[in-house]
Amino acid sequence: MSARDPRPSGPPPSHRERTPGTANPLRRPSDRFESWFGCFLLLVLALGLPAAALGAGQSAYQSALRTVQTQSAERYQVDASVESVDDNVGATAKEQAEIRWTDDDGTVRTGTTPVKPGTREGSTVRVWVTRDGDLTGPPMTRNQALSTGWFAGGAAAAGVGAAVFVAHVGARHALDRRRYAQWDAEWERVEPLWAGRFHR
C-alpha cells in the first residue's frame, strides 16, 4: 500500500465490528419517528386505498342498482298527443309542449314536456309517466348505476390519497418545528461558550 493511500492497512473489519445503520449518532428520535410514520402511511396507502375504493364503489353501485329496479317498476312510457307548442325558446333549444295522454285505466291526463324543435301540433310523442300519472324522466339504467359506482370508488381513492398526503405534510411540518425549537435551545446553550473563546 502506498503512503498516499487513505485506506487503513490490514484486513477489513468484521461484520460485527461495523456500526449498524440504526446506531447512527446523527439520527435523531424525530428522524426515526418520521421514517416509521412514513412506512405506516405507505401501508395505509397500499391497503386502505383499494379497500376504500372497492367498498365505496360497491356500496354506491348496489344503491344505484336498487334505484334502477325501483324506477323501472314505477315508470313506464305512453304515447301522448301534442296539443300546442311554445317555440319562443329558440330553434336550438328544447321546445315546451302541452300534451295529452290516456292512462291504462282510461283517465285522460295533460301536462307539459320538452320536445324536439320542429314538433308540430297533433303529432305523437313518447313520454315517461309514473304509476300516479305524473310526467317524469326515464329511469336510471344499469350503465348509469355502474358509472355511479366507479365515480364513488374513484372519489374514495382520491380521498384516501389526499388524507395520506395531508398527514405526511402535517407530520413533517410538526417535526420540523420541533427540530427548529431544539436547535434554538441548543444554540442558546452553546453560543456563549463559542463567543467566550473569541474574547480570550
CSV table of C-alpha atoms in Angstrom, one decimal:
chain,number,residue,atom,x,y,z
A,1,MET,CA,0.0,0.0,0.0
A,2,SER,CA,1.4,3.4,-0.9
A,3,ALA,CA,1.9,6.3,1.6
A,4,ARG,CA,-0.9,8.3,-0.2
A,5,ASP,CA,-3.5,5.5,0.1
A,6,PRO,CA,-6.1,6.9,2.6
A,7,ARG,CA,-7.4,3.3,3.4
A,8,PRO,CA,-6.0,1.7,6.6
A,9,SER,CA,-3.8,-1.3,6.3
A,10,GLY,CA,-4.8,-4.7,7.4
A,11,PRO,CA,-7.9,-6.8,6.8
A,12,PRO,CA,-11.3,-5.1,6.7
A,13,PRO,CA,-13.4,-5.0,9.9
A,14,SER,CA,-15.7,-7.9,10.6
A,15,HIS,CA,-19.4,-7.6,10.2
A,16,ARG,CA,-19.8,-7.4,14.0
A,17,GLU,CA,-17.4,-4.5,14.3
A,18,ARG,CA,-19.3,-2.4,11.7
A,19,THR,CA,-21.7,0.2,13.0
A,20,PRO,CA,-25.3,-0.7,12.2
A,21,GLY,CA,-27.4,1.8,10.3
A,22,THR,CA,-29.8,2.3,13.3
A,23,ALA,CA,-26.9,3.3,15.5
A,24,ASN,CA,-26.1,6.5,13.5
A,25,PRO,CA,-25.3,9.1,16.2
A,26,LEU,CA,-26.7,11.9,13.9
A,27,ARG,CA,-30.1,10.1,13.6
A,28,ARG,CA,-32.5,11.9,16.0
A,29,PRO,CA,-35.6,10.3,17.5
A,30,SER,CA,-37.7,12.6,15.3
A,31,ASP,CA,-35.9,11.2,12.3
A,32,ARG,CA,-36.7,7.6,13.3
A,33,PHE,CA,-40.3,8.6,14.0
A,34,GLU,CA,-40.6,10.2,10.6
A,35,SER,CA,-39.2,7.1,8.9
A,36,TRP,CA,-41.6,4.8,10.8
A,37,PHE,CA,-44.6,7.1,10.2
A,38,GLY,CA,-43.7,7.2,6.5
A,39,CYS,CA,-43.8,3.4,6.4
A,40,PHE,CA,-47.1,3.4,8.2
A,41,LEU,CA,-48.6,5.8,5.7
A,42,LEU,CA,-47.3,3.7,2.8
A,43,LEU,CA,-49.0,0.7,4.4
A,44,VAL,CA,-52.2,2.7,4.8
A,45,LEU,CA,-52.0,3.8,1.2
A,46,ALA,CA,-51.3,0.3,-0.1
A,47,LEU,CA,-54.1,-1.4,1.9
A,48,GLY,CA,-56.6,1.4,2.6
A,49,LEU,CA,-56.8,2.9,-0.9
A,50,PRO,CA,-58.0,-0.2,-2.7
A,51,ALA,CA,-60.2,-1.2,0.2
A,52,ALA,CA,-61.9,2.2,0.4
A,53,ALA,CA,-62.3,2.4,-3.4
A,54,LEU,CA,-63.8,-1.1,-3.6
A,55,GLY,CA,-66.1,-0.6,-0.6
A,56,ALA,CA,-67.4,2.8,-1.6
A,57,GLY,CA,-67.8,1.8,-5.3
A,58,GLN,CA,-69.6,-1.5,-4.5
A,59,SER,CA,-71.9,0.3,-2.0
A,60,ALA,CA,-72.8,3.1,-4.4
A,61,TYR,CA,-73.4,0.6,-7.2
A,62,GLN,CA,-75.7,-1.5,-5.1
A,63,SER,CA,-77.6,1.6,-4.0
A,64,ALA,CA,-77.9,2.8,-7.6
A,65,LEU,CA,-79.0,-0.6,-8.7
A,66,ARG,CA,-81.8,-0.6,-6.3
A,67,THR,CA,-82.8,2.8,-7.7
A,68,VAL,CA,-82.8,1.3,-11.2
A,69,GLN,CA,-85.1,-1.5,-10.1
A,70,THR,CA,-87.5,0.8,-8.2
A,71,GLN,CA,-87.7,3.4,-11.0
A,72,SER,CA,-88.1,0.7,-13.7
A,73,ALA,CA,-91.1,-0.7,-11.7
A,74,GLU,CA,-92.7,2.7,-11.1
A,75,ARG,CA,-92.2,4.3,-14.6
A,76,TYR,CA,-93.4,3.4,-18.0
A,77,GLN,CA,-93.8,5.1,-21.4
A,78,VAL,CA,-97.0,6.2,-23.1
A,79,ASP,CA,-98.0,7.8,-26.4
A,80,ALA,CA,-99.1,11.4,-25.9
A,81,SER,CA,-100.7,13.8,-28.4
A,82,VAL,CA,-99.2,17.3,-28.7
A,83,GLU,CA,-101.8,19.9,-28.1
A,84,SER,CA,-99.7,23.1,-28.5
A,85,VAL,CA,-96.1,24.0,-28.8
A,86,ASP,CA,-94.3,27.0,-27.3
A,87,ASP,CA,-91.5,27.7,-29.8
A,88,ASN,CA,-90.4,31.0,-28.3
A,89,VAL,CA,-87.3,29.5,-26.6
A,90,GLY,CA,-85.4,29.4,-29.9
A,91,ALA,CA,-84.7,26.9,-32.6
A,92,THR,CA,-81.6,25.3,-31.0
A,93,ALA,CA,-83.2,24.5,-27.6
A,94,LYS,CA,-85.9,22.1,-26.5
A,95,GLU,CA,-89.4,23.5,-27.0
A,96,GLN,CA,-92.2,23.2,-24.4
A,97,ALA,CA,-95.3,21.4,-25.5
A,98,GLU,CA,-98.7,20.8,-23.9
A,99,ILE,CA,-99.5,17.1,-24.3
A,100,ARG,CA,-102.5,14.8,-23.6
A,101,TRP,CA,-102.5,11.1,-22.9
A,102,THR,CA,-104.7,8.4,-21.6
A,103,ASP,CA,-103.7,6.1,-18.6
A,104,ASP,CA,-104.2,2.4,-18.6
A,105,ASP,CA,-107.4,2.9,-16.6
A,106,GLY,CA,-108.8,5.3,-19.2
A,107,THR,CA,-108.1,8.5,-17.3
A,108,VAL,CA,-107.2,11.4,-19.6
A,109,ARG,CA,-104.3,13.5,-18.4
A,110,THR,CA,-102.4,16.6,-19.6
A,111,GLY,CA,-99.0,18.0,-18.9
A,112,THR,CA,-96.1,20.0,-20.2
A,113,THR,CA,-92.9,18.4,-21.5
A,114,PRO,CA,-89.9,19.4,-23.6
A,115,VAL,CA,-90.0,18.2,-27.2
A,116,LYS,CA,-87.6,18.4,-30.2
A,117,PRO,CA,-87.6,21.6,-32.2
A,118,GLY,CA,-90.0,21.3,-35.1
A,119,THR,CA,-92.5,19.2,-33.3
A,120,ARG,CA,-96.0,20.1,-34.6
A,121,GLU,CA,-99.4,20.1,-33.0
A,122,GLY,CA,-101.2,16.8,-33.4
A,123,SER,CA,-98.1,14.8,-33.5
A,124,THR,CA,-97.4,11.9,-31.2
A,125,VAL,CA,-94.5,11.8,-28.7
A,126,ARG,CA,-93.4,9.1,-26.2
A,127,VAL,CA,-93.1,10.3,-22.6
A,128,TRP,CA,-92.4,8.7,-19.3
A,129,VAL,CA,-95.0,8.7,-16.6
A,130,THR,CA,-95.3,7.3,-13.1
A,131,ARG,CA,-98.0,5.0,-11.8
A,132,ASP,CA,-99.7,8.0,-10.3
A,133,GLY,CA,-99.9,9.6,-13.8
A,134,ASP,CA,-97.3,12.3,-13.4
A,135,LEU,CA,-94.8,13.2,-16.1
A,136,THR,CA,-91.2,12.1,-15.2
A,137,GLY,CA,-87.9,11.3,-16.8
A,138,PRO,CA,-86.6,7.9,-17.9
A,139,PRO,CA,-85.5,5.5,-15.2
A,140,MET,CA,-81.9,5.1,-14.3
A,141,THR,CA,-80.1,2.5,-16.4
A,142,ARG,CA,-77.6,-0.2,-15.3
A,143,ASN,CA,-74.8,1.7,-17.1
A,144,GLN,CA,-75.6,4.8,-15.1
A,145,ALA,CA,-75.5,2.7,-11.9
A,146,LEU,CA,-72.1,1.3,-12.9
A,147,SER,CA,-70.8,4.8,-13.6
A,148,THR,CA,-72.0,5.9,-10.2
A,149,GLY,CA,-70.1,3.0,-8.6
A,150,TRP,CA,-66.9,3.9,-10.5
A,151,PHE,CA,-67.2,7.5,-9.6
A,152,ALA,CA,-67.8,6.8,-5.9
A,153,GLY,CA,-64.8,4.4,-5.9
A,154,GLY,CA,-62.6,6.9,-7.6
A,155,ALA,CA,-63.7,9.6,-5.1
A,156,ALA,CA,-62.9,7.4,-2.2
A,157,ALA,CA,-59.5,6.5,-3.5
A,158,ALA,CA,-58.7,10.2,-4.1
A,159,GLY,CA,-59.9,10.9,-0.5
A,160,VAL,CA,-57.6,8.3,1.0
A,161,GLY,CA,-54.7,9.6,-1.1
A,162,ALA,CA,-55.4,13.2,-0.1
A,163,ALA,CA,-55.6,12.2,3.6
A,164,VAL,CA,-52.3,10.3,3.5
A,165,PHE,CA,-50.6,13.3,1.8
A,166,VAL,CA,-52.0,15.8,4.3
A,167,ALA,CA,-50.9,13.5,7.2
A,168,HIS,CA,-47.4,13.3,5.8
A,169,VAL,CA,-47.1,17.0,5.2
A,170,GLY,CA,-48.6,17.8,8.6
A,171,ALA,CA,-46.3,15.4,10.5
A,172,ARG,CA,-43.3,16.7,8.6
A,173,HIS,CA,-44.2,20.3,9.5
A,174,ALA,CA,-44.7,19.5,13.1
A,175,LEU,CA,-41.4,17.6,13.4
A,176,ASP,CA,-39.6,20.4,11.6
A,177,ARG,CA,-41.0,23.0,14.1
A,178,ARG,CA,-39.8,20.8,17.0
A,179,ARG,CA,-36.4,20.4,15.5
A,180,TYR,CA,-36.0,24.1,15.0
A,181,ALA,CA,-37.0,24.7,18.6
A,182,GLN,CA,-34.5,22.1,19.8
A,183,TRP,CA,-31.8,23.7,17.6
A,184,ASP,CA,-32.6,27.1,19.0
A,185,ALA,CA,-32.4,25.8,22.6
A,186,GLU,CA,-29.1,24.0,22.0
A,187,TRP,CA,-27.6,27.1,20.3
A,188,GLU,CA,-28.6,29.3,23.3
A,189,ARG,CA,-26.5,26.9,25.5
A,190,VAL,CA,-23.6,26.6,23.1
A,191,GLU,CA,-23.3,30.1,21.7
A,192,PRO,CA,-22.0,31.7,24.9
A,193,LEU,CA,-19.2,29.1,25.1
A,194,TRP,CA,-18.2,29.8,21.4
A,195,ALA,CA,-18.4,33.5,21.9
A,196,GLY,CA,-16.2,33.3,25.0
A,197,ARG,CA,-13.4,31.5,23.1
A,198,PHE,CA,-13.0,34.6,20.8
A,199,HIS,CA,-12.9,37.1,23.7
A,200,ARG,CA,-9.9,35.5,25.4
